[in-house]
Amino acid sequence: MSVAFWSVKLTNGKAVEVQPPEGYVLNVQQAAYVGDAHTVVKVHTTSVEGDKLESVICTLRNKTADQVSMSLVFGYDVPVAFSAEGKGEVYLSGYYQPGPEEDGEFCSPDHSQI
């Protein structure tokens, strides 16, 4: 399995759903803003318990904060959508990578089996 580049363009009010390929995770690394004002970027997903979550992941402003680095990871089995509220366009980018092996055994932080 390999790593593959990923990118999506967000425009005002239009949520974009993303579905990583089965067995992969999505790593969102960068948000870049193209516009003259500001925009708020949100993620819509679910918690481990299955509750709906909506969270602001960044606020981008022309000439002051038009790019931001981040480290967000989403599995293929969890619904995720991104949206932008404001004027201009936001480009999110990152990559898909193979997800962790699911062998049914859990490991502690020191990698010993529990």
PDB file of N, CA and C in Angstrom:
ATOM      1  N   MET A   1       0.849  -1.185   0.000  1.00  0.00           N
ATOM      2  CA  MET A   1       0.000   0.000   0.000  1.00  0.00           C
ATOM      3  C   MET A   1       0.883   1.233   0.000  1.00  0.00           C
ATOM      4  N   SER A   2       0.362   2.303  -0.582  1.00  0.00           N
ATOM      5  CA  SER A   2       1.171   3.498  -0.705  1.00  0.00           C
ATOM      6  C   SER A   2       0.447   4.726  -0.177  1.00  0.00           C
ATOM      7  N   VAL A   3       1.168   5.837  -0.161  1.00  0.00           N
ATOM      8  CA  VAL A   3       0.641   7.121   0.258  1.00  0.00           C
ATOM      9  C   VAL A   3       0.222   7.883  -0.990  1.00  0.00           C
ATOM     10  N   ALA A   4      -0.895   8.619  -0.920  1.00  0.00           N
ATOM     11  CA  ALA A   4      -1.383   9.374  -2.077  1.00  0.00           C
ATOM     12  C   ALA A   4      -1.800  10.772  -1.649  1.00  0.00           C
ATOM     13  N   PHE A   5      -1.432  11.773  -2.430  1.00  0.00           N
ATOM     14  CA  PHE A   5      -1.806  13.167  -2.187  1.00  0.00           C
ATOM     15  C   PHE A   5      -3.324  13.309  -2.230  1.00  0.00           C
ATOM     16  N   TRP A   6      -3.853  14.252  -1.427  1.00  0.00           N
ATOM     17  CA  TRP A   6      -5.285  14.540  -1.380  1.00  0.00           C
ATOM     18  C   TRP A   6      -5.476  16.047  -1.285  1.00  0.00           C
ATOM     19  N   SER A   7      -6.514  16.566  -1.934  1.00  0.00           N
ATOM     20  CA  SER A   7      -6.853  17.986  -1.844  1.00  0.00           C
ATOM     21  C   SER A   7      -8.335  18.174  -2.159  1.00  0.00           C
ATOM     22  N   VAL A   8      -8.919  19.217  -1.585  1.00  0.00           N
ATOM     23  CA  VAL A   8     -10.307  19.565  -1.866  1.00  0.00           C
ATOM     24  C   VAL A   8     -10.446  21.082  -1.797  1.00  0.00           C
ATOM     25  N   LYS A   9     -11.330  21.621  -2.639  1.00  0.00           N
ATOM     26  CA  LYS A   9     -11.617  23.062  -2.657  1.00  0.00           C
ATOM     27  C   LYS A   9     -12.958  23.289  -1.979  1.00  0.00           C
ATOM     28  N   LEU A  10     -12.984  24.217  -1.017  1.00  0.00           N
ATOM     29  CA  LEU A  10     -14.209  24.571  -0.303  1.00  0.00           C
ATOM     30  C   LEU A  10     -14.653  25.966  -0.713  1.00  0.00           C
ATOM     31  N   THR A  11     -15.948  26.128  -0.952  1.00  0.00           N
ATOM     32  CA  THR A  11     -16.522  27.440  -1.218  1.00  0.00           C
ATOM     33  C   THR A  11     -17.641  27.682  -0.215  1.00  0.00           C
ATOM     34  N   ASN A  12     -18.065  28.901  -0.096  1.00  0.00           N
ATOM     35  CA  ASN A  12     -19.007  29.320   0.939  1.00  0.00           C
ATOM     36  C   ASN A  12     -20.246  28.436   1.046  1.00  0.00           C
ATOM     37  N   GLY A  13     -20.413  27.826   2.224  1.00  0.00           N
ATOM     38  CA  GLY A  13     -21.623  27.111   2.568  1.00  0.00           C
ATOM     39  C   GLY A  13     -21.821  25.735   1.973  1.00  0.00           C
ATOM     40  N   LYS A  14     -20.921  25.270   1.136  1.00  0.00           N
ATOM     41  CA  LYS A  14     -21.093  23.965   0.507  1.00  0.00           C
ATOM     42  C   LYS A  14     -20.200  22.932   1.198  1.00  0.00           C
ATOM     43  N   ALA A  15     -20.823  22.044   1.965  1.00  0.00           N
ATOM     44  CA  ALA A  15     -20.066  20.991   2.637  1.00  0.00           C
ATOM     45  C   ALA A  15     -19.586  19.969   1.612  1.00  0.00           C
ATOM     46  N   VAL A  16     -18.360  19.509   1.792  1.00  0.00           N
ATOM     47  CA  VAL A  16     -17.779  18.501   0.914  1.00  0.00           C
ATOM     48  C   VAL A  16     -17.500  17.254   1.741  1.00  0.00           C
ATOM     49  N   GLU A  17     -18.172  16.160   1.397  1.00  0.00           N
ATOM     50  CA  GLU A  17     -17.956  14.891   2.094  1.00  0.00           C
ATOM     51  C   GLU A  17     -16.724  14.205   1.528  1.00  0.00           C
ATOM     52  N   VAL A  18     -15.972  13.572   2.413  1.00  0.00           N
ATOM     53  CA  VAL A  18     -14.754  12.870   2.008  1.00  0.00           C
ATOM     54  C   VAL A  18     -14.831  11.451   2.545  1.00  0.00           C
ATOM     55  N   GLN A  19     -14.526  10.492   1.699  1.00  0.00           N
ATOM     56  CA  GLN A  19     -14.528   9.083   2.091  1.00  0.00           C
ATOM     57  C   GLN A  19     -13.174   8.478   1.711  1.00  0.00           C
ATOM     58  N   PRO A  20     -12.275   8.313   2.695  1.00  0.00           N
ATOM     59  CA  PRO A  20     -11.014   7.654   2.372  1.00  0.00           C
ATOM     60  C   PRO A  20     -11.272   6.235   1.861  1.00  0.00           C
ATOM     61  N   PRO A  21     -10.399   5.727   1.016  1.00  0.00           N
ATOM     62  CA  PRO A  21     -10.546   4.339   0.568  1.00  0.00           C
ATOM     63  C   PRO A  21     -10.496   3.389   1.764  1.00  0.00           C
ATOM     64  N   GLU A  22     -11.173   2.261   1.657  1.00  0.00           N
ATOM     65  CA  GLU A  22     -11.185   1.296   2.748  1.00  0.00           C
ATOM     66  C   GLU A  22      -9.760   0.888   3.105  1.00  0.00           C
ATOM     67  N   GLY A  23      -9.482   0.878   4.407  1.00  0.00           N
ATOM     68  CA  GLY A  23      -8.163   0.504   4.892  1.00  0.00           C
ATOM     69  C   GLY A  23      -7.176   1.659   4.972  1.00  0.00           C
ATOM     70  N   TYR A  24      -7.600   2.863   4.561  1.00  0.00           N
ATOM     71  CA  TYR A  24      -6.730   4.038   4.579  1.00  0.00           C
ATOM     72  C   TYR A  24      -7.247   5.061   5.583  1.00  0.00           C
ATOM     73  N   VAL A  25      -6.390   5.989   5.964  1.00  0.00           N
ATOM     74  CA  VAL A  25      -6.777   7.142   6.765  1.00  0.00           C
ATOM     75  C   VAL A  25      -6.432   8.396   5.980  1.00  0.00           C
ATOM     76  N   LEU A  26      -7.176   9.462   6.246  1.00  0.00           N
ATOM     77  CA  LEU A  26      -6.935  10.758   5.631  1.00  0.00           C
ATOM     78  C   LEU A  26      -6.201  11.631   6.632  1.00  0.00           C
ATOM     79  N   ASN A  27      -5.053  12.163   6.234  1.00  0.00           N
ATOM     80  CA  ASN A  27      -4.287  13.112   7.033  1.00  0.00           C
ATOM     81  C   ASN A  27      -4.444  14.491   6.398  1.00  0.00           C
ATOM     82  N   VAL A  28      -5.121  15.409   7.087  1.00  0.00           N
ATOM     83  CA  VAL A  28      -5.284  16.776   6.594  1.00  0.00           C
ATOM     84  C   VAL A  28      -4.146  17.598   7.197  1.00  0.00           C
ATOM     85  N   GLN A  29      -3.340  18.222   6.332  1.00  0.00           N
ATOM     86  CA  GLN A  29      -2.119  18.889   6.767  1.00  0.00           C
ATOM     87  C   GLN A  29      -2.107  20.404   6.579  1.00  0.00           C
ATOM     88  N   GLN A  30      -2.893  20.933   5.633  1.00  0.00           N
ATOM     89  CA  GLN A  30      -2.769  22.340   5.276  1.00  0.00           C
ATOM     90  C   GLN A  30      -4.107  22.914   4.853  1.00  0.00           C
ATOM     91  N   ALA A  31      -4.362  24.157   5.235  1.00  0.00           N
ATOM     92  CA  ALA A  31      -5.493  24.924   4.723  1.00  0.00           C
ATOM     93  C   ALA A  31      -4.935  26.222   4.162  1.00  0.00           C
ATOM     94  N   ALA A  32      -5.320  26.558   2.941  1.00  0.00           N
ATOM     95  CA  ALA A  32      -4.852  27.783   2.290  1.00  0.00           C
ATOM     96  C   ALA A  32      -6.059  28.571   1.790  1.00  0.00           C
ATOM     97  N   TYR A  33      -6.032  29.885   2.008  1.00  0.00           N
ATOM     98  CA  TYR A  33      -7.164  30.761   1.687  1.00  0.00           C
ATOM     99  C   TYR A  33      -6.851  31.622   0.472  1.00  0.00           C
ATOM    100  N   VAL A  34      -7.827  31.725  -0.425  1.00  0.00           N
ATOM    101  CA  VAL A  34      -7.731  32.609  -1.582  1.00  0.00           C
ATOM    102  C   VAL A  34      -8.956  33.512  -1.537  1.00  0.00           C
ATOM    103  N   GLY A  35      -8.752  34.790  -1.230  1.00  0.00           N
ATOM    104  CA  GLY A  35      -9.868  35.721  -1.145  1.00  0.00           C
ATOM    105  C   GLY A  35      -9.427  37.029  -0.522  1.00  0.00           C
ATOM    106  N   ASP A  36     -10.383  37.958  -0.349  1.00  0.00           N
ATOM    107  CA  ASP A  36     -10.065  39.291   0.156  1.00  0.00           C
ATOM    108  C   ASP A  36     -10.570  39.562   1.564  1.00  0.00           C
ATOM    109  N   ALA A  37     -11.239  38.630   2.201  1.00  0.00           N
ATOM    110  CA  ALA A  37     -11.827  38.878   3.517  1.00  0.00           C
ATOM    111  C   ALA A  37     -11.348  37.815   4.499  1.00  0.00           C
ATOM    112  N   HIS A  38     -12.272  36.995   4.990  1.00  0.00           N
ATOM    113  CA  HIS A  38     -11.922  35.898   5.892  1.00  0.00           C
ATOM    114  C   HIS A  38     -12.952  34.782   5.727  1.00  0.00           C
ATOM    115  N   THR A  39     -12.600  33.615   6.233  1.00  0.00           N
ATOM    116  CA  THR A  39     -13.516  32.476   6.202  1.00  0.00           C
ATOM    117  C   THR A  39     -13.226  31.559   7.379  1.00  0.00           C
ATOM    118  N   VAL A  40     -14.247  30.858   7.821  1.00  0.00           N
ATOM    119  CA  VAL A  40     -14.143  29.893   8.915  1.00  0.00           C
ATOM    120  C   VAL A  40     -14.285  28.503   8.312  1.00  0.00           C
ATOM    121  N   VAL A  41     -13.361  27.604   8.643  1.00  0.00           N
ATOM    122  CA  VAL A  41     -13.395  26.238   8.129  1.00  0.00           C
ATOM    123  C   VAL A  41     -13.851  25.306   9.243  1.00  0.00           C
ATOM    124  N   LYS A  42     -14.822  24.450   8.921  1.00  0.00           N
ATOM    125  CA  LYS A  42     -15.382  23.526   9.908  1.00  0.00           C
ATOM    126  C   LYS A  42     -15.261  22.089   9.420  1.00  0.00           C
ATOM    127  N   VAL A  43     -15.227  21.178  10.376  1.00  0.00           N
ATOM    128  CA  VAL A  43     -15.294  19.749  10.081  1.00  0.00           C
ATOM    129  C   VAL A  43     -16.570  19.213  10.718  1.00  0.00           C
ATOM    130  N   HIS A  44     -17.220  18.301  10.021  1.00  0.00           N
ATOM    131  CA  HIS A  44     -18.451  17.647  10.491  1.00  0.00           C
ATOM    132  C   HIS A  44     -18.155  16.146  10.493  1.00  0.00           C
ATOM    133  N   THR A  45     -18.229  15.517  11.663  1.00  0.00           N
ATOM    134  CA  THR A  45     -17.902  14.094  11.777  1.00  0.00           C
ATOM    135  C   THR A  45     -18.690  13.504  12.944  1.00  0.00           C
ATOM    136  N   THR A  46     -18.296  12.330  13.391  1.00  0.00           N
ATOM    137  CA  THR A  46     -18.935  11.716  14.557  1.00  0.00           C
ATOM    138  C   THR A  46     -17.889  11.333  15.590  1.00  0.00           C
ATOM    139  N   SER A  47     -18.326  11.294  16.843  1.00  0.00           N
ATOM    140  CA  SER A  47     -17.436  10.894  17.937  1.00  0.00           C
ATOM    141  C   SER A  47     -17.335   9.369  17.977  1.00  0.00           C
ATOM    142  N   VAL A  48     -16.491   8.871  18.849  1.00  0.00           N
ATOM    143  CA  VAL A  48     -16.344   7.431  19.042  1.00  0.00           C
ATOM    144  C   VAL A  48     -17.671   6.815  19.463  1.00  0.00           C
ATOM    145  N   GLU A  49     -18.457   7.576  20.230  1.00  0.00           N
ATOM    146  CA  GLU A  49     -19.759   7.098  20.693  1.00  0.00           C
ATOM    147  C   GLU A  49     -20.839   7.198  19.614  1.00  0.00           C
ATOM    148  N   GLY A  50     -20.529   7.830  18.474  1.00  0.00           N
ATOM    149  CA  GLY A  50     -21.495   7.961  17.397  1.00  0.00           C
ATOM    150  C   GLY A  50     -22.263   9.270  17.384  1.00  0.00           C
ATOM    151  N   ASP A  51     -21.928  10.192  18.302  1.00  0.00           N
ATOM    152  CA  ASP A  51     -22.596  11.494  18.343  1.00  0.00           C
ATOM    153  C   ASP A  51     -22.060  12.394  17.235  1.00  0.00           C
ATOM    154  N   LYS A  52     -22.939  13.210  16.644  1.00  0.00           N
ATOM    155  CA  LYS A  52     -22.499  14.151  15.616  1.00  0.00           C
ATOM    156  C   LYS A  52     -21.633  15.234  16.241  1.00  0.00           C
ATOM    157  N   LEU A  53     -20.535  15.580  15.538  1.00  0.00           N
ATOM    158  CA  LEU A  53     -19.627  16.627  15.982  1.00  0.00           C
ATOM    159  C   LEU A  53     -19.439  17.649  14.870  1.00  0.00           C
ATOM    160  N   GLU A  54     -19.442  18.904  15.239  1.00  0.00           N
ATOM    161  CA  GLU A  54     -19.087  19.981  14.319  1.00  0.00           C
ATOM    162  C   GLU A  54     -18.055  20.827  15.042  1.00  0.00           C
ATOM    163  N   SER A  55     -16.937  21.109  14.389  1.00  0.00           N
ATOM    164  CA  SER A  55     -15.882  21.856  15.043  1.00  0.00           C
ATOM    165  C   SER A  55     -15.225  22.819  14.065  1.00  0.00           C
ATOM    166  N   VAL A  56     -14.866  23.995  14.546  1.00  0.00           N
ATOM    167  CA  VAL A  56     -14.080  24.939  13.759  1.00  0.00           C
ATOM    168  C   VAL A  56     -12.640  24.463  13.791  1.00  0.00           C
ATOM    169  N   ILE A  57     -12.048  24.272  12.624  1.00  0.00           N
ATOM    170  CA  ILE A  57     -10.647  23.828  12.594  1.00  0.00           C
ATOM    171  C   ILE A  57      -9.685  24.974  12.305  1.00  0.00           C
ATOM    172  N   CYS A  58     -10.197  26.067  11.711  1.00  0.00           N
ATOM    173  CA  CYS A  58      -9.357  27.256  11.556  1.00  0.00           C
ATOM    174  C   CYS A  58     -10.194  28.424  11.056  1.00  0.00           C
ATOM    175  N   THR A  59      -9.674  29.626  11.283  1.00  0.00           N
ATOM    176  CA  THR A  59     -10.221  30.845  10.707  1.00  0.00           C
ATOM    177  C   THR A  59      -9.103  31.471   9.892  1.00  0.00           C
ATOM    178  N   LEU A  60      -9.361  31.690   8.620  1.00  0.00           N
ATOM    179  CA  LEU A  60      -8.341  32.214   7.715  1.00  0.00           C
ATOM    180  C   LEU A  60      -8.689  33.640   7.313  1.00  0.00           C
ATOM    181  N   ARG A  61      -7.659  34.505   7.279  1.00  0.00           N
ATOM    182  CA  ARG A  61      -7.846  35.917   6.929  1.00  0.00           C
ATOM    183  C   ARG A  61      -6.824  36.328   5.876  1.00  0.00           C
ATOM    184  N   ASN A  62      -7.273  37.119   4.929  1.00  0.00           N
ATOM    185  CA  ASN A  62      -6.404  37.634   3.888  1.00  0.00           C
ATOM    186  C   ASN A  62      -5.265  38.459   4.499  1.00  0.00           C
ATOM    187  N   LYS A  63      -4.060  38.203   4.099  1.00  0.00           N
ATOM    188  CA  LYS A  63      -2.833  38.925   4.449  1.00  0.00           C
ATOM    189  C   LYS A  63      -2.366  38.741   5.888  1.00  0.00           C
ATOM    190  N   THR A  64      -3.150  38.117   6.761  1.00  0.00           N
ATOM    191  CA  THR A  64      -2.695  37.907   8.136  1.00  0.00           C
ATOM    192  C   THR A  64      -2.563  36.433   8.484  1.00  0.00           C
ATOM    193  N   ALA A  65      -3.495  35.634   8.038  1.00  0.00           N
ATOM    194  CA  ALA A  65      -3.458  34.186   8.306  1.00  0.00           C
ATOM    195  C   ALA A  65      -4.099  33.481   7.115  1.00  0.00           C
ATOM    196  N   ASP A  66      -3.405  33.513   5.971  1.00  0.00           N
ATOM    197  CA  ASP A  66      -3.996  32.924   4.772  1.00  0.00           C
ATOM    198  C   ASP A  66      -3.596  31.467   4.564  1.00  0.00           C
ATOM    199  N   GLN A  67      -2.758  30.937   5.453  1.00  0.00           N
ATOM    200  CA  GLN A  67      -2.419  29.509   5.448  1.00  0.00           C
ATOM    201  C   GLN A  67      -2.261  29.046   6.886  1.00  0.00           C
ATOM    202  N   VAL A  68      -2.613  27.792   7.124  1.00  0.00           N
ATOM    203  CA  VAL A  68      -2.417  27.226   8.451  1.00  0.00           C
ATOM    204  C   VAL A  68      -2.072  25.744   8.299  1.00  0.00           C
ATOM    205  N   SER A  69      -1.119  25.308   9.104  1.00  0.00           N
ATOM    206  CA  SER A  69      -0.769  23.886   9.142  1.00  0.00           C
ATOM    207  C   SER A  69      -1.609  23.212  10.202  1.00  0.00           C
ATOM    208  N   MET A  70      -1.924  21.954   9.962  1.00  0.00           N
ATOM    209  CA  MET A  70      -2.702  21.193  10.936  1.00  0.00           C
ATOM    210  C   MET A  70      -2.321  19.729  10.847  1.00  0.00           C
ATOM    211  N   SER A  71      -2.799  18.962  11.770  1.00  0.00           N
ATOM    212  CA  SER A  71      -2.555  17.524  11.768  1.00  0.00           C
ATOM    213  C   SER A  71      -3.831  16.833  12.231  1.00  0.00           C
ATOM    214  N   LEU A  72      -4.724  16.566  11.268  1.00  0.00           N
ATOM    215  CA  LEU A  72      -5.997  15.910  11.551  1.00  0.00           C
ATOM    216  C   LEU A  72      -6.022  14.579  10.823  1.00  0.00           C
ATOM    217  N   VAL A  73      -6.477  13.524  11.498  1.00  0.00           N
ATOM    218  CA  VAL A  73      -6.516  12.194  10.897  1.00  0.00           C
ATOM    219  C   VAL A  73      -7.931  11.643  11.013  1.00  0.00           C
ATOM    220  N   PHE A  74      -8.455  11.122   9.880  1.00  0.00           N
ATOM    221  CA  PHE A  74      -9.800  10.571   9.821  1.00  0.00           C
ATOM    222  C   PHE A  74      -9.746   9.197   9.168  1.00  0.00           C
ATOM    223  N   GLY A  75     -10.380   8.210   9.786  1.00  0.00           N
ATOM    224  CA  GLY A  75     -10.412   6.852   9.262  1.00  0.00           C
ATOM    225  C   GLY A  75     -11.467   6.681   8.185  1.00  0.00           C
ATOM    226  N   TYR A  76     -11.355   5.603   7.424  1.00  0.00           N
ATOM    227  CA  TYR A  76     -12.295   5.350   6.331  1.00  0.00           C
ATOM    228  C   TYR A  76     -13.689   4.997   6.837  1.00  0.00           C
ATOM    229  N   ASP A  77     -13.792   4.549   8.087  1.00  0.00           N
ATOM    230  CA  ASP A  77     -15.082   4.104   8.606  1.00  0.00           C
ATOM    231  C   ASP A  77     -15.832   5.168   9.407  1.00  0.00           C
ATOM    232  N   VAL A  78     -15.351   6.421   9.373  1.00  0.00           N
ATOM    233  CA  VAL A  78     -16.002   7.516  10.088  1.00  0.00           C
ATOM    234  C   VAL A  78     -16.386   8.586   9.071  1.00  0.00           C
ATOM    235  N   PRO A  79     -17.662   8.989   9.025  1.00  0.00           N
ATOM    236  CA  PRO A  79     -18.056  10.016   8.063  1.00  0.00           C
ATOM    237  C   PRO A  79     -17.390  11.350   8.387  1.00  0.00           C
ATOM    238  N   VAL A  80     -16.943  12.047   7.347  1.00  0.00           N
ATOM    239  CA  VAL A  80     -16.325  13.354   7.547  1.00  0.00           C
ATOM    240  C   VAL A  80     -16.677  14.264   6.373  1.00  0.00           C
ATOM    241  N   ALA A  81     -16.987  15.523   6.708  1.00  0.00           N
ATOM    242  CA  ALA A  81     -17.256  16.543   5.695  1.00  0.00           C
ATOM    243  C   ALA A  81     -16.608  17.840   6.172  1.00  0.00           C
ATOM    244  N   PHE A  82     -16.208  18.660   5.211  1.00  0.00           N
ATOM    245  CA  PHE A  82     -15.589  19.945   5.511  1.00  0.00           C
ATOM    246  C   PHE A  82     -16.427  21.034   4.868  1.00  0.00           C
ATOM    247  N   SER A  83     -16.478  22.212   5.521  1.00  0.00           N
ATOM    248  CA  SER A  83     -17.203  23.341   4.948  1.00  0.00           C
ATOM    249  C   SER A  83     -16.468  24.627   5.283  1.00  0.00           C
ATOM    250  N   ALA A  84     -16.740  25.665   4.485  1.00  0.00           N
ATOM    251  CA  ALA A  84     -16.168  26.991   4.705  1.00  0.00           C
ATOM    252  C   ALA A  84     -17.304  28.002   4.725  1.00  0.00           C
ATOM    253  N   GLU A  85     -17.237  28.939   5.663  1.00  0.00           N
ATOM    254  CA  GLU A  85     -18.238  29.995   5.764  1.00  0.00           C
ATOM    255  C   GLU A  85     -17.520  31.333   5.647  1.00  0.00           C
ATOM    256  N   GLY A  86     -17.789  32.041   4.565  1.00  0.00           N
ATOM    257  CA  GLY A  86     -17.152  33.329   4.320  1.00  0.00           C
ATOM    258  C   GLY A  86     -16.920  33.503   2.839  1.00  0.00           C
ATOM    259  N   LYS A  87     -16.254  34.581   2.487  1.00  0.00           N
ATOM    260  CA  LYS A  87     -15.969  34.864   1.083  1.00  0.00           C
ATOM    261  C   LYS A  87     -14.634  34.248   0.705  1.00  0.00           C
ATOM    262  N   GLY A  88     -14.515  33.877  -0.542  1.00  0.00           N
ATOM    263  CA  GLY A  88     -13.274  33.304  -1.032  1.00  0.00           C
ATOM    264  C   GLY A  88     -13.328  31.791  -1.074  1.00  0.00           C
ATOM    265  N   GLU A  89     -12.176  31.194  -1.322  1.00  0.00           N
ATOM    266  CA  GLU A  89     -12.051  29.741  -1.429  1.00  0.00           C
ATOM    267  C   GLU A  89     -10.987  29.250  -0.464  1.00  0.00           C
ATOM    268  N   VAL A  90     -11.184  28.035   0.020  1.00  0.00           N
ATOM    269  CA  VAL A  90     -10.195  27.394   0.890  1.00  0.00           C
ATOM    270  C   VAL A  90      -9.801  26.074   0.244  1.00  0.00           C
ATOM    271  N   TYR A  91      -8.511  25.832   0.194  1.00  0.00           N
ATOM    272  CA  TYR A  91      -7.991  24.567  -0.310  1.00  0.00           C
ATOM    273  C   TYR A  91      -7.400  23.801   0.862  1.00  0.00           C
ATOM    274  N   LEU A  92      -7.972  22.650   1.148  1.00  0.00           N
ATOM    275  CA  LEU A  92      -7.406  21.748   2.149  1.00  0.00           C
ATOM    276  C   LEU A  92      -6.539  20.746   1.403  1.00  0.00           C
ATOM    277  N   SER A  93      -5.420  20.363   1.994  1.00  0.00           N
ATOM    278  CA  SER A  93      -4.573  19.359   1.364  1.00  0.00           C
ATOM    279  C   SER A  93      -3.956  18.465   2.426  1.00  0.00           C
ATOM    280  N   GLY A  94      -3.550  17.302   1.982  1.00  0.00           N
ATOM    281  CA  GLY A  94      -2.937  16.316   2.856  1.00  0.00           C
ATOM    282  C   GLY A  94      -2.672  15.057   2.064  1.00  0.00           C
ATOM    283  N   TYR A  95      -2.888  13.906   2.704  1.00  0.00           N
ATOM    284  CA  TYR A  95      -2.609  12.648   2.013  1.00  0.00           C
ATOM    285  C   TYR A  95      -3.372  11.503   2.648  1.00  0.00           C
ATOM    286  N   TYR A  96      -3.587  10.482   1.834  1.00  0.00           N
ATOM    287  CA  TYR A  96      -4.110   9.202   2.313  1.00  0.00           C
ATOM    288  C   TYR A  96      -2.918   8.313   2.622  1.00  0.00           C
ATOM    289  N   GLN A  97      -3.033   7.537   3.688  1.00  0.00           N
ATOM    290  CA  GLN A  97      -2.014   6.536   3.993  1.00  0.00           C
ATOM    291  C   GLN A  97      -2.707   5.304   4.526  1.00  0.00           C
ATOM    292  N   PRO A  98      -2.054   4.140   4.410  1.00  0.00           N
ATOM    293  CA  PRO A  98      -2.662   2.928   4.951  1.00  0.00           C
ATOM    294  C   PRO A  98      -2.957   3.095   6.440  1.00  0.00           C
ATOM    295  N   GLY A  99      -4.116   2.626   6.868  1.00  0.00           N
ATOM    296  CA  GLY A  99      -4.500   2.704   8.266  1.00  0.00           C
ATOM    297  C   GLY A  99      -3.813   1.627   9.083  1.00  0.00           C
ATOM    298  N   PRO A 100      -3.974   1.681  10.407  1.00  0.00           N
ATOM    299  CA  PRO A 100      -3.359   0.665  11.267  1.00  0.00           C
ATOM    300  C   PRO A 100      -3.967  -0.708  11.010  1.00  0.00           C
ATOM    301  N   GLU A 101      -3.174  -1.720  11.222  1.00  0.00           N
ATOM    302  CA  GLU A 101      -3.654  -3.099  11.081  1.00  0.00           C
ATOM    303  C   GLU A 101      -4.700  -3.365  12.156  1.00  0.00           C
ATOM    304  N   GLU A 102      -5.750  -4.072  11.792  1.00  0.00           N
ATOM    305  CA  GLU A 102      -6.792  -4.417  12.754  1.00  0.00           C
ATOM    306  C   GLU A 102      -6.739  -5.916  13.002  1.00  0.00           C
ATOM    307  N   ASP A 103      -5.953  -6.305  13.996  1.00  0.00           N
ATOM    308  CA  ASP A 103      -5.823  -7.730  14.290  1.00  0.00           C
ATOM    309  C   ASP A 103      -6.575  -8.140  15.548  1.00  0.00           C
ATOM    310  N   GLY A 104      -7.312  -7.180  16.129  1.00  0.00           N
ATOM    311  CA  GLY A 104      -8.127  -7.501  17.293  1.00  0.00           C
ATOM    312  C   GLY A 104      -7.383  -7.407  18.610  1.00  0.00           C
ATOM    313  N   GLU A 105      -6.077  -7.149  18.589  1.00  0.00           N
ATOM    314  CA  GLU A 105      -5.316  -7.021  19.827  1.00  0.00           C
ATOM    315  C   GLU A 105      -4.994  -5.556  20.060  1.00  0.00           C
ATOM    316  N   PHE A 106      -5.068  -5.137  21.319  1.00  0.00           N
ATOM    317  CA  PHE A 106      -4.775  -3.768  21.673  1.00  0.00           C
ATOM    318  C   PHE A 106      -3.412  -3.707  22.332  1.00  0.00           C
ATOM    319  N   CYS A 107      -2.722  -2.595  22.114  1.00  0.00           N
ATOM    320  CA  CYS A 107      -1.409  -2.420  22.714  1.00  0.00           C
ATOM    321  C   CYS A 107      -1.431  -1.193  23.616  1.00  0.00           C
ATOM    322  N   SER A 108      -0.637  -1.259  24.670  1.00  0.00           N
ATOM    323  CA  SER A 108      -0.486  -0.114  25.560  1.00  0.00           C
ATOM    324  C   SER A 108       0.493   0.864  24.916  1.00  0.00           C
ATOM    325  N   PRO A 109       0.660   2.078  25.480  1.00  0.00           N
ATOM    326  CA  PRO A 109       1.577   3.050  24.890  1.00  0.00           C
ATOM    327  C   PRO A 109       3.006   2.525  24.733  1.00  0.00           C
ATOM    328  N   ASP A 110       3.431   1.566  25.573  1.00  0.00           N
ATOM    329  CA  ASP A 110       4.787   1.022  25.416  1.00  0.00           C
ATOM    330  C   ASP A 110       4.800  -0.165  24.473  1.00  0.00           C
ATOM    331  N   HIS A 111       3.697  -0.394  23.733  1.00  0.00           N
ATOM    332  CA  HIS A 111       3.527  -1.425  22.707  1.00  0.00           C
ATOM    333  C   HIS A 111       3.444  -2.844  23.245  1.00  0.00           C
ATOM    334  N   SER A 112       3.254  -3.014  24.561  1.00  0.00           N
ATOM    335  CA  SER A 112       3.010  -4.355  25.071  1.00  0.00           C
ATOM    336  C   SER A 112       1.531  -4.654  24.920  1.00  0.00           C
ATOM    337  N   GLN A 113       1.199  -5.914  24.677  1.00  0.00           N
ATOM    338  CA  GLN A 113      -0.202  -6.266  24.490  1.00  0.00           C
ATOM    339  C   GLN A 113      -0.958  -6.208  25.811  1.00  0.00           C
ATOM    340  N   ILE A 114      -2.210  -5.798  25.720  1.00  0.00           N
ATOM    341  CA  ILE A 114      -3.057  -5.717  26.921  1.00  0.00           C
ATOM    342  C   ILE A 114      -4.037  -6.872  26.874  1.00  0.00           C
TER     343      ILE A 114
END
